[in-house]
mmCIF file of C-alpha atoms and ligand atoms in Angstrom:
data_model
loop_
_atom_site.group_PDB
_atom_site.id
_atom_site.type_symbol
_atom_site.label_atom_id
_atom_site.label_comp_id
_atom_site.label_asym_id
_atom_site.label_seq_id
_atom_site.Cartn_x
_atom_site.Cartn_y
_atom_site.Cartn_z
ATOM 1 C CA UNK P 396 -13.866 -1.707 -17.840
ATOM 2 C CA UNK P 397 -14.325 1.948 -16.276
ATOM 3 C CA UNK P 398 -12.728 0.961 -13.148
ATOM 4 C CA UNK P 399 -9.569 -0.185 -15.218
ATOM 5 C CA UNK P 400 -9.935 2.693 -16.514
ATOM 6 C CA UNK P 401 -9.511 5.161 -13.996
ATOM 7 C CA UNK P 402 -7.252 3.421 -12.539
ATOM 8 C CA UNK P 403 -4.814 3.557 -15.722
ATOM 9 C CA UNK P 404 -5.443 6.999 -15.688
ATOM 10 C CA UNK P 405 -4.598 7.552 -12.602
ATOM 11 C CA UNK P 406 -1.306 5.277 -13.056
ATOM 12 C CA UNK P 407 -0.365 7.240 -16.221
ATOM 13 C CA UNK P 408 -0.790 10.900 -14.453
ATOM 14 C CA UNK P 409 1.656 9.652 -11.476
ATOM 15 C CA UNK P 410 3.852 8.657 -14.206
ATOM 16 C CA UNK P 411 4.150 12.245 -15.443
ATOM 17 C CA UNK P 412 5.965 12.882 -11.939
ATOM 18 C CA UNK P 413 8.821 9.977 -12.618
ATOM 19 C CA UNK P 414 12.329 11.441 -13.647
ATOM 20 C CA UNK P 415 15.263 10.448 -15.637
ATOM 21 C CA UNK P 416 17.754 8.488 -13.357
ATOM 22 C CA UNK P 417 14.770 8.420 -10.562
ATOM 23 C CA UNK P 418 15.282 5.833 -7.581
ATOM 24 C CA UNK P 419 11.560 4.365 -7.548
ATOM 25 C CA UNK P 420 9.441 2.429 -5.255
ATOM 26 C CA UNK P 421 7.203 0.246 -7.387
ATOM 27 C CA UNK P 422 3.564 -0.297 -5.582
ATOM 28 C CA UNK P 423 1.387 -3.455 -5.168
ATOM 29 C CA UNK P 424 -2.059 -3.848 -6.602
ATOM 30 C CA UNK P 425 -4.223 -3.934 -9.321
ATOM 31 C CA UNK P 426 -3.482 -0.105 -9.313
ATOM 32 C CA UNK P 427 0.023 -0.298 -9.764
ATOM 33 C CA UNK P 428 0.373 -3.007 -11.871
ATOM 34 C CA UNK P 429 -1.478 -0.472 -14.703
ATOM 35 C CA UNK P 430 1.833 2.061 -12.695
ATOM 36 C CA UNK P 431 4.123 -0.404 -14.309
ATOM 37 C CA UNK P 432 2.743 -1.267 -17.401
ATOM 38 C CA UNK P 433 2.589 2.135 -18.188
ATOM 39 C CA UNK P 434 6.652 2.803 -16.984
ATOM 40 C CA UNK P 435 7.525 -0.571 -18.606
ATOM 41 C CA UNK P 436 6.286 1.464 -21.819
ATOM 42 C CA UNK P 437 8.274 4.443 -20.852
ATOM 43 C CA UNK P 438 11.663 2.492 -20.503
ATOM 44 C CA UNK P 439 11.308 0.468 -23.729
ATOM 45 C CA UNK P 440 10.125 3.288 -26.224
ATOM 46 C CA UNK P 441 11.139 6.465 -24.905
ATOM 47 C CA UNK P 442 14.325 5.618 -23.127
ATOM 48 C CA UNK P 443 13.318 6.193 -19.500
ATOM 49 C CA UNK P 444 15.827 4.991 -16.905
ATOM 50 C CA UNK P 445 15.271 4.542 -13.662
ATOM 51 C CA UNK P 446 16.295 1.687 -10.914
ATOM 52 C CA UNK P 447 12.942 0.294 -9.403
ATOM 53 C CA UNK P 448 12.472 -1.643 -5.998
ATOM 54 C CA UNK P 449 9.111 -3.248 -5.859
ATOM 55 C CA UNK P 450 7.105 -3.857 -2.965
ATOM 56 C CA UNK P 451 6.364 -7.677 -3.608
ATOM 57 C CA UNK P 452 7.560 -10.266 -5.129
ATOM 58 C CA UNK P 453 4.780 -9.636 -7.765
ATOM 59 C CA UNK P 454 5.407 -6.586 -8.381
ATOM 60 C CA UNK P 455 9.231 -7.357 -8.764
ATOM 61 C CA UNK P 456 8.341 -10.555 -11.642
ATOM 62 C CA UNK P 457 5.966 -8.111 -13.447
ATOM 63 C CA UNK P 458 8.576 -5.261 -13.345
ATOM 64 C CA UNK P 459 11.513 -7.532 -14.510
ATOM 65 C CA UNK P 460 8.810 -8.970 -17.598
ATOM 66 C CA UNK P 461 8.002 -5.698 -18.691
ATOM 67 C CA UNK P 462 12.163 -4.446 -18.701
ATOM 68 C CA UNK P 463 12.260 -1.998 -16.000
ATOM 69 C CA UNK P 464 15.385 -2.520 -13.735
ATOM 70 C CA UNK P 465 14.464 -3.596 -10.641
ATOM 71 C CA UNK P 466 17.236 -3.379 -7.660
ATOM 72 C CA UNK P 467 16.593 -4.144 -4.142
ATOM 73 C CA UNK P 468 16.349 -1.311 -1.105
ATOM 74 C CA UNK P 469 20.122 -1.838 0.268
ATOM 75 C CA UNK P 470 20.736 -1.727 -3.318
ATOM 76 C CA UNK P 471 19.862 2.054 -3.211
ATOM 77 C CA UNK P 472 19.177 2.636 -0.023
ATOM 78 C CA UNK P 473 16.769 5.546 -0.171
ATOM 79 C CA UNK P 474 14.667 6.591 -3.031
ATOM 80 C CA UNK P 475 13.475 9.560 -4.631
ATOM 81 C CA UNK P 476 9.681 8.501 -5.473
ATOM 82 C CA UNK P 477 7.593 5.764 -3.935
ATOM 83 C CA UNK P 478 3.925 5.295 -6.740
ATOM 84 C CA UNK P 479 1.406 2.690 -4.782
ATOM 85 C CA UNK P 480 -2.040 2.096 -4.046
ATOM 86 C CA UNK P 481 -4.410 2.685 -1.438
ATOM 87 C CA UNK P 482 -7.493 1.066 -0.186
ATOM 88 C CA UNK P 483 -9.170 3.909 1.418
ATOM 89 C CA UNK P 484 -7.637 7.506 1.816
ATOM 90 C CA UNK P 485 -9.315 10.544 3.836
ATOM 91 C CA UNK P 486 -9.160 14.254 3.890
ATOM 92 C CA UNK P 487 -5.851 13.915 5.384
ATOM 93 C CA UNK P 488 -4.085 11.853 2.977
ATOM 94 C CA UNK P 489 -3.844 9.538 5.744
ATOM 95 C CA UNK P 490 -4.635 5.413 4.606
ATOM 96 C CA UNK P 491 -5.228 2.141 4.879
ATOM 97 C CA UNK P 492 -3.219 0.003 2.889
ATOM 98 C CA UNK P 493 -2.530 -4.188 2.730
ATOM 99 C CA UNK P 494 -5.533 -4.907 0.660
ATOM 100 C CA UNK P 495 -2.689 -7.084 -1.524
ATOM 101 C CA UNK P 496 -1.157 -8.336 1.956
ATOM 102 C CA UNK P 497 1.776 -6.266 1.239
ATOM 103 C CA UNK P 498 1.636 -3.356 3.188
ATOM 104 C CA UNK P 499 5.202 -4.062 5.075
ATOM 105 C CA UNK P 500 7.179 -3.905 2.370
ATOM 106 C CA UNK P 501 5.292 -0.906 1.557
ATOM 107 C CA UNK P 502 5.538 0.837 4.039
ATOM 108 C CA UNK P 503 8.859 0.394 4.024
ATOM 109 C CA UNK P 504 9.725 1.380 0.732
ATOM 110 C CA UNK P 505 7.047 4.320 1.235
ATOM 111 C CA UNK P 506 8.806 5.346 4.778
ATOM 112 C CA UNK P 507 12.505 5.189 2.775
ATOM 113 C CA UNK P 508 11.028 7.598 -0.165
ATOM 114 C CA UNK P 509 11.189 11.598 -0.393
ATOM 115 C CA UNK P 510 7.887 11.494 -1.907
ATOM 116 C CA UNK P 511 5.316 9.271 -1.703
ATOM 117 C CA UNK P 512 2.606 9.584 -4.423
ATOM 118 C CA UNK P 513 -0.826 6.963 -4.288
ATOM 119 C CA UNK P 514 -2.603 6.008 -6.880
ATOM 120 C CA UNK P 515 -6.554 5.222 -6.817
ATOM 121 C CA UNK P 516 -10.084 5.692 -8.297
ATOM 122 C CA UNK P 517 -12.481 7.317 -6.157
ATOM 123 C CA UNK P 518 -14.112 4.807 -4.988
ATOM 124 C CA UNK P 519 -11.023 4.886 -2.110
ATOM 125 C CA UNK P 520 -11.982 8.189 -0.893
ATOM 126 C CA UNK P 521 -13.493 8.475 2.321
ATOM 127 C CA UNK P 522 -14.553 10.844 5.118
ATOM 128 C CA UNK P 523 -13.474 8.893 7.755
ATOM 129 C CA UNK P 524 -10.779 5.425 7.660
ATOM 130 C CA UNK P 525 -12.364 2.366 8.985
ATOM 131 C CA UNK P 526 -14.878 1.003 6.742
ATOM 132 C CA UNK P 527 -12.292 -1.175 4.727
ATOM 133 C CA UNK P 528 -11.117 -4.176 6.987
ATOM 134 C CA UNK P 529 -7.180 -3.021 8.326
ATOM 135 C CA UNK P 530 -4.615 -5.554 7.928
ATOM 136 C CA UNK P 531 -2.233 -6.242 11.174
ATOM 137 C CA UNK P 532 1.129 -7.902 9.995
ATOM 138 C CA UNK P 533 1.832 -10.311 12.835
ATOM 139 C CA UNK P 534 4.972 -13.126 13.325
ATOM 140 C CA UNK P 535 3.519 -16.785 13.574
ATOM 141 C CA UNK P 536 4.973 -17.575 17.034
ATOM 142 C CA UNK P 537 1.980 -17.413 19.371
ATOM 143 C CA UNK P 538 -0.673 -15.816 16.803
ATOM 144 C CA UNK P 539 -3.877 -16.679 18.393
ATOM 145 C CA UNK P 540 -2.340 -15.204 21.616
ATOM 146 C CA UNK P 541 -1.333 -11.898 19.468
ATOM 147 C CA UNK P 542 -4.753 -12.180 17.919
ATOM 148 C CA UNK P 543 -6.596 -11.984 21.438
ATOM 149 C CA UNK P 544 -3.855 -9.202 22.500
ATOM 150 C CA UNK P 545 -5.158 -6.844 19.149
ATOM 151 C CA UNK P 546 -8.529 -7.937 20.106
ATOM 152 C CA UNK P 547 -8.510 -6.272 23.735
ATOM 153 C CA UNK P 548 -6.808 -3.654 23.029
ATOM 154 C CA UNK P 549 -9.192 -2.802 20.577
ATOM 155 C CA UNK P 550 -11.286 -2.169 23.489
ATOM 156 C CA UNK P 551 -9.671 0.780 24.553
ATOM 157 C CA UNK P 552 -10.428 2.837 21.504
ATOM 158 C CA UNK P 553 -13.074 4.441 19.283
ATOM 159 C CA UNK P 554 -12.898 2.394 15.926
ATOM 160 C CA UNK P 555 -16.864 1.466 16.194
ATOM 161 C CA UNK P 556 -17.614 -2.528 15.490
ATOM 162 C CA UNK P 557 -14.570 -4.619 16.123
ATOM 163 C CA UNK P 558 -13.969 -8.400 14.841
ATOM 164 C CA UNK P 559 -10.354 -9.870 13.756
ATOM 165 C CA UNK P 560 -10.222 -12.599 11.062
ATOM 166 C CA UNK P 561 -7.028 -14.234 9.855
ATOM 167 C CA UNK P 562 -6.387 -14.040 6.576
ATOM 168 C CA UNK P 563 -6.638 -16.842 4.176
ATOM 169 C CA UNK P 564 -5.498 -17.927 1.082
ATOM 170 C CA UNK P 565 -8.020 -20.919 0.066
ATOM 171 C CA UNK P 566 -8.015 -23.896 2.964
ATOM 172 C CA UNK P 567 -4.697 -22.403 4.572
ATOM 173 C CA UNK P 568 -3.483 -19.222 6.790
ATOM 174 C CA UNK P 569 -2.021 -16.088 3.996
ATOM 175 C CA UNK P 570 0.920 -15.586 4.866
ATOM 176 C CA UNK P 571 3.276 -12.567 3.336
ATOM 177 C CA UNK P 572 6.578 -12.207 1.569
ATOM 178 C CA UNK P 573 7.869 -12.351 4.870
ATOM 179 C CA UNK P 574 6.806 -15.216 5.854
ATOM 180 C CA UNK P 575 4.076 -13.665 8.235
ATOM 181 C CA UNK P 576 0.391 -13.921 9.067
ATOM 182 C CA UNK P 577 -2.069 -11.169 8.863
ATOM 183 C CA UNK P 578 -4.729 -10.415 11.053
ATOM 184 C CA UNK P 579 -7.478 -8.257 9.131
ATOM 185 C CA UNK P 580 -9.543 -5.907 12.115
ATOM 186 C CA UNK P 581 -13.096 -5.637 10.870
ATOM 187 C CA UNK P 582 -14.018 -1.583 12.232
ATOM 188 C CA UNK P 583 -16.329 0.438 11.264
ATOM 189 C CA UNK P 584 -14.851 4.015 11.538
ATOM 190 C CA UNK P 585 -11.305 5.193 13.131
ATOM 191 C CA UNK P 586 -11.900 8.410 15.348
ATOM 192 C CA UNK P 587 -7.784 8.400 15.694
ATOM 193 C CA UNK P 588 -5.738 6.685 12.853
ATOM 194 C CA UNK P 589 -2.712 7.701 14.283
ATOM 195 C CA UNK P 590 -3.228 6.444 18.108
ATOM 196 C CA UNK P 591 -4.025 2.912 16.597
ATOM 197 C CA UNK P 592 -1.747 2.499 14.384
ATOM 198 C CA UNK P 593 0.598 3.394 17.612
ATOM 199 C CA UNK P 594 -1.347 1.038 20.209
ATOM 200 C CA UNK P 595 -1.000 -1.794 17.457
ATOM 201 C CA UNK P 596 2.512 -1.848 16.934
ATOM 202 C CA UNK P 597 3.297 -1.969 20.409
ATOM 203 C CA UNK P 598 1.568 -5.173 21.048
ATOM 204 C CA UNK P 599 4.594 -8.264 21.094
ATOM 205 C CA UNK P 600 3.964 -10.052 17.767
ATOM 206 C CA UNK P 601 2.953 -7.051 15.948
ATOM 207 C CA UNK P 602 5.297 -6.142 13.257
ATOM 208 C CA UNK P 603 3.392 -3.505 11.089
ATOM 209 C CA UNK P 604 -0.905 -2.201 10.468
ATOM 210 C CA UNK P 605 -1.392 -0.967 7.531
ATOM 211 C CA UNK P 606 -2.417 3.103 8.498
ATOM 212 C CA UNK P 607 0.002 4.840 6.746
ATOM 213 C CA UNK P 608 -0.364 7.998 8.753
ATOM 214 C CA UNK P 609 1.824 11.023 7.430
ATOM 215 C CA UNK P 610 3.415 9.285 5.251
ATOM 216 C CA UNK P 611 1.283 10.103 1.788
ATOM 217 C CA UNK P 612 2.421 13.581 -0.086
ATOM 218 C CA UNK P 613 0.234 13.366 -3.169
ATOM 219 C CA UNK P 614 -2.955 11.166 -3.891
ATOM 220 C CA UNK P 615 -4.038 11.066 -8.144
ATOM 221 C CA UNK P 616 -7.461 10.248 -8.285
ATOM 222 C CA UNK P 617 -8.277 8.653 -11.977
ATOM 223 C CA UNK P 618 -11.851 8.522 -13.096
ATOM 224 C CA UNK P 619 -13.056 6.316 -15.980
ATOM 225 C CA UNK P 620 -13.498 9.019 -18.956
ATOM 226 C CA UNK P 621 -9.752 8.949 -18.599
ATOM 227 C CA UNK P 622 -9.366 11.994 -16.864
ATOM 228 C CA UNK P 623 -7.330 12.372 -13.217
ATOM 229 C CA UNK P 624 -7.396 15.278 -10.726
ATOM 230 C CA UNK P 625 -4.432 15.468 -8.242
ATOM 231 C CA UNK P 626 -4.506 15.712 -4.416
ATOM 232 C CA UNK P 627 -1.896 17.356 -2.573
HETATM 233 O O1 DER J 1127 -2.281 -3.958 -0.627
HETATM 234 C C1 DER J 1127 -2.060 -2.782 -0.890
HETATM 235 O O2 DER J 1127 -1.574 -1.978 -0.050
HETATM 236 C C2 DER J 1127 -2.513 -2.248 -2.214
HETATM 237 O O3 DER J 1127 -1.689 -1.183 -2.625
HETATM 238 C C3 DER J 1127 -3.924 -1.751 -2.007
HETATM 239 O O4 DER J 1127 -3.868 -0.808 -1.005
HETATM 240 C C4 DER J 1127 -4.531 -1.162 -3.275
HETATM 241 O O5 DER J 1127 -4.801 -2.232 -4.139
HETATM 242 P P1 DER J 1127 -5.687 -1.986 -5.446
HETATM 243 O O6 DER J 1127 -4.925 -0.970 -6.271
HETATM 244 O O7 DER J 1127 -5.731 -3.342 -6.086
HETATM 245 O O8 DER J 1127 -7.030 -1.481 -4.991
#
């Protein structure tokens, strides 16, 4: 389909930027999962090496099925190149991320990375970050109190409409590779990505939002007639 499309295009451009003997953080999504088809290729016919740690546990089974070698993060400890998707991204290169429910690990990974490169179509570029719901990592203990907690303090800022659902996954609570819940905050537009992301992680029970603020170098932008433009 043209969204597959552009979004192996934009998968096979990032690949351009992976190196021989690169330390590589391996993104979640239906984005990245074209990202590691495409290096799988690379390492079985043209004898790329590189040591991958993926940002789920999906991402880590598809990696290991397509032959890529996937280590863990105290494996390597830092890495060169972190590839991963986005769900929105503005004029700043600033996002929202944990569409997939993994944006802890990824930020992680993304945070431990000298580069970090994202991968999207366009239909993830916005003027402003807020109209895709942002997902609030929080620890089960107490979660409808942490819930109310993100709720008021939601009062204090300019992010528009403001409703919190927790996320499911069919008749039961989501919860992510670490074993947490997520809270997704329904906004409509974030005047300062950066002060929430700061006023959210404060709150007790809070372990990570999903702005990545600063911490994108390079988005490629695939479009379905195959081509890809590049964002720095
Ligand atoms: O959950 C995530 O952070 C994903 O990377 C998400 O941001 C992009 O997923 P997609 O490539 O399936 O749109």
């Amino acid at each position: 389909t043209p969204v597959e499309m552009a979004k192996f295009a934009s998968a096979r451009r990032a690949s351009y930027f992976v190196e021989q003997g690169m330390r590589l953080g391996l993104g979640t999504g239906s984005t990245a999962f074209w990202l590691v088809r495409v290096l799988g290729h690379m390492v079985r016919e043209q004898g790329l090496q590189i040591r991958a740690v993926p940002t789920s546990e999906r991402t880590a089974e598809q990696a290991r099925a397509e032959g890529i070698d996937v280590v863990t993060l105290q494996d390597v400890g830092w890495l060169d190149l972190t590839i991963d998707g986005a769900d929105e991204f503005d004029p700043a290169l600033n996002l929202i991320k944990g569409g997939g429910g993994a944006h802890l690990r990824e930020k992680i990974v993304a945070t431990a990375s000298d580069r970090m490169i994202v991968i999207s179509d366009a239909s993830k570029q916005v003027d402003t970050l807020g109209a895709f719901p942002l997902p609030v990592e929080i620890v089960p203990f107490g979660w409808q109190a942490t819930r109310h907690l993100i709720e008021e303090s939601l009062l204090g800022v300019d992010v528009g409409a403001r409703k919190s659902t927790l996320r499911m996954n069919g008749t039961q609570p989501y919860t992510t590779d670490e074993g947490n819940l997520i809270i997704d905050l329904h906004l409509s537009r974030i005047a300062n990505a950066r002060q929430l992301s700061l006023m959210l992680n404060q709150i007790a029970g809070v372990v990570e939002n999903g702005l990545f603020v600063d911490i994108c170098d390079t988005v490629v932008i695939g479009h379905p007639d195959g081509s890809d433009e590049v964002i720095d």
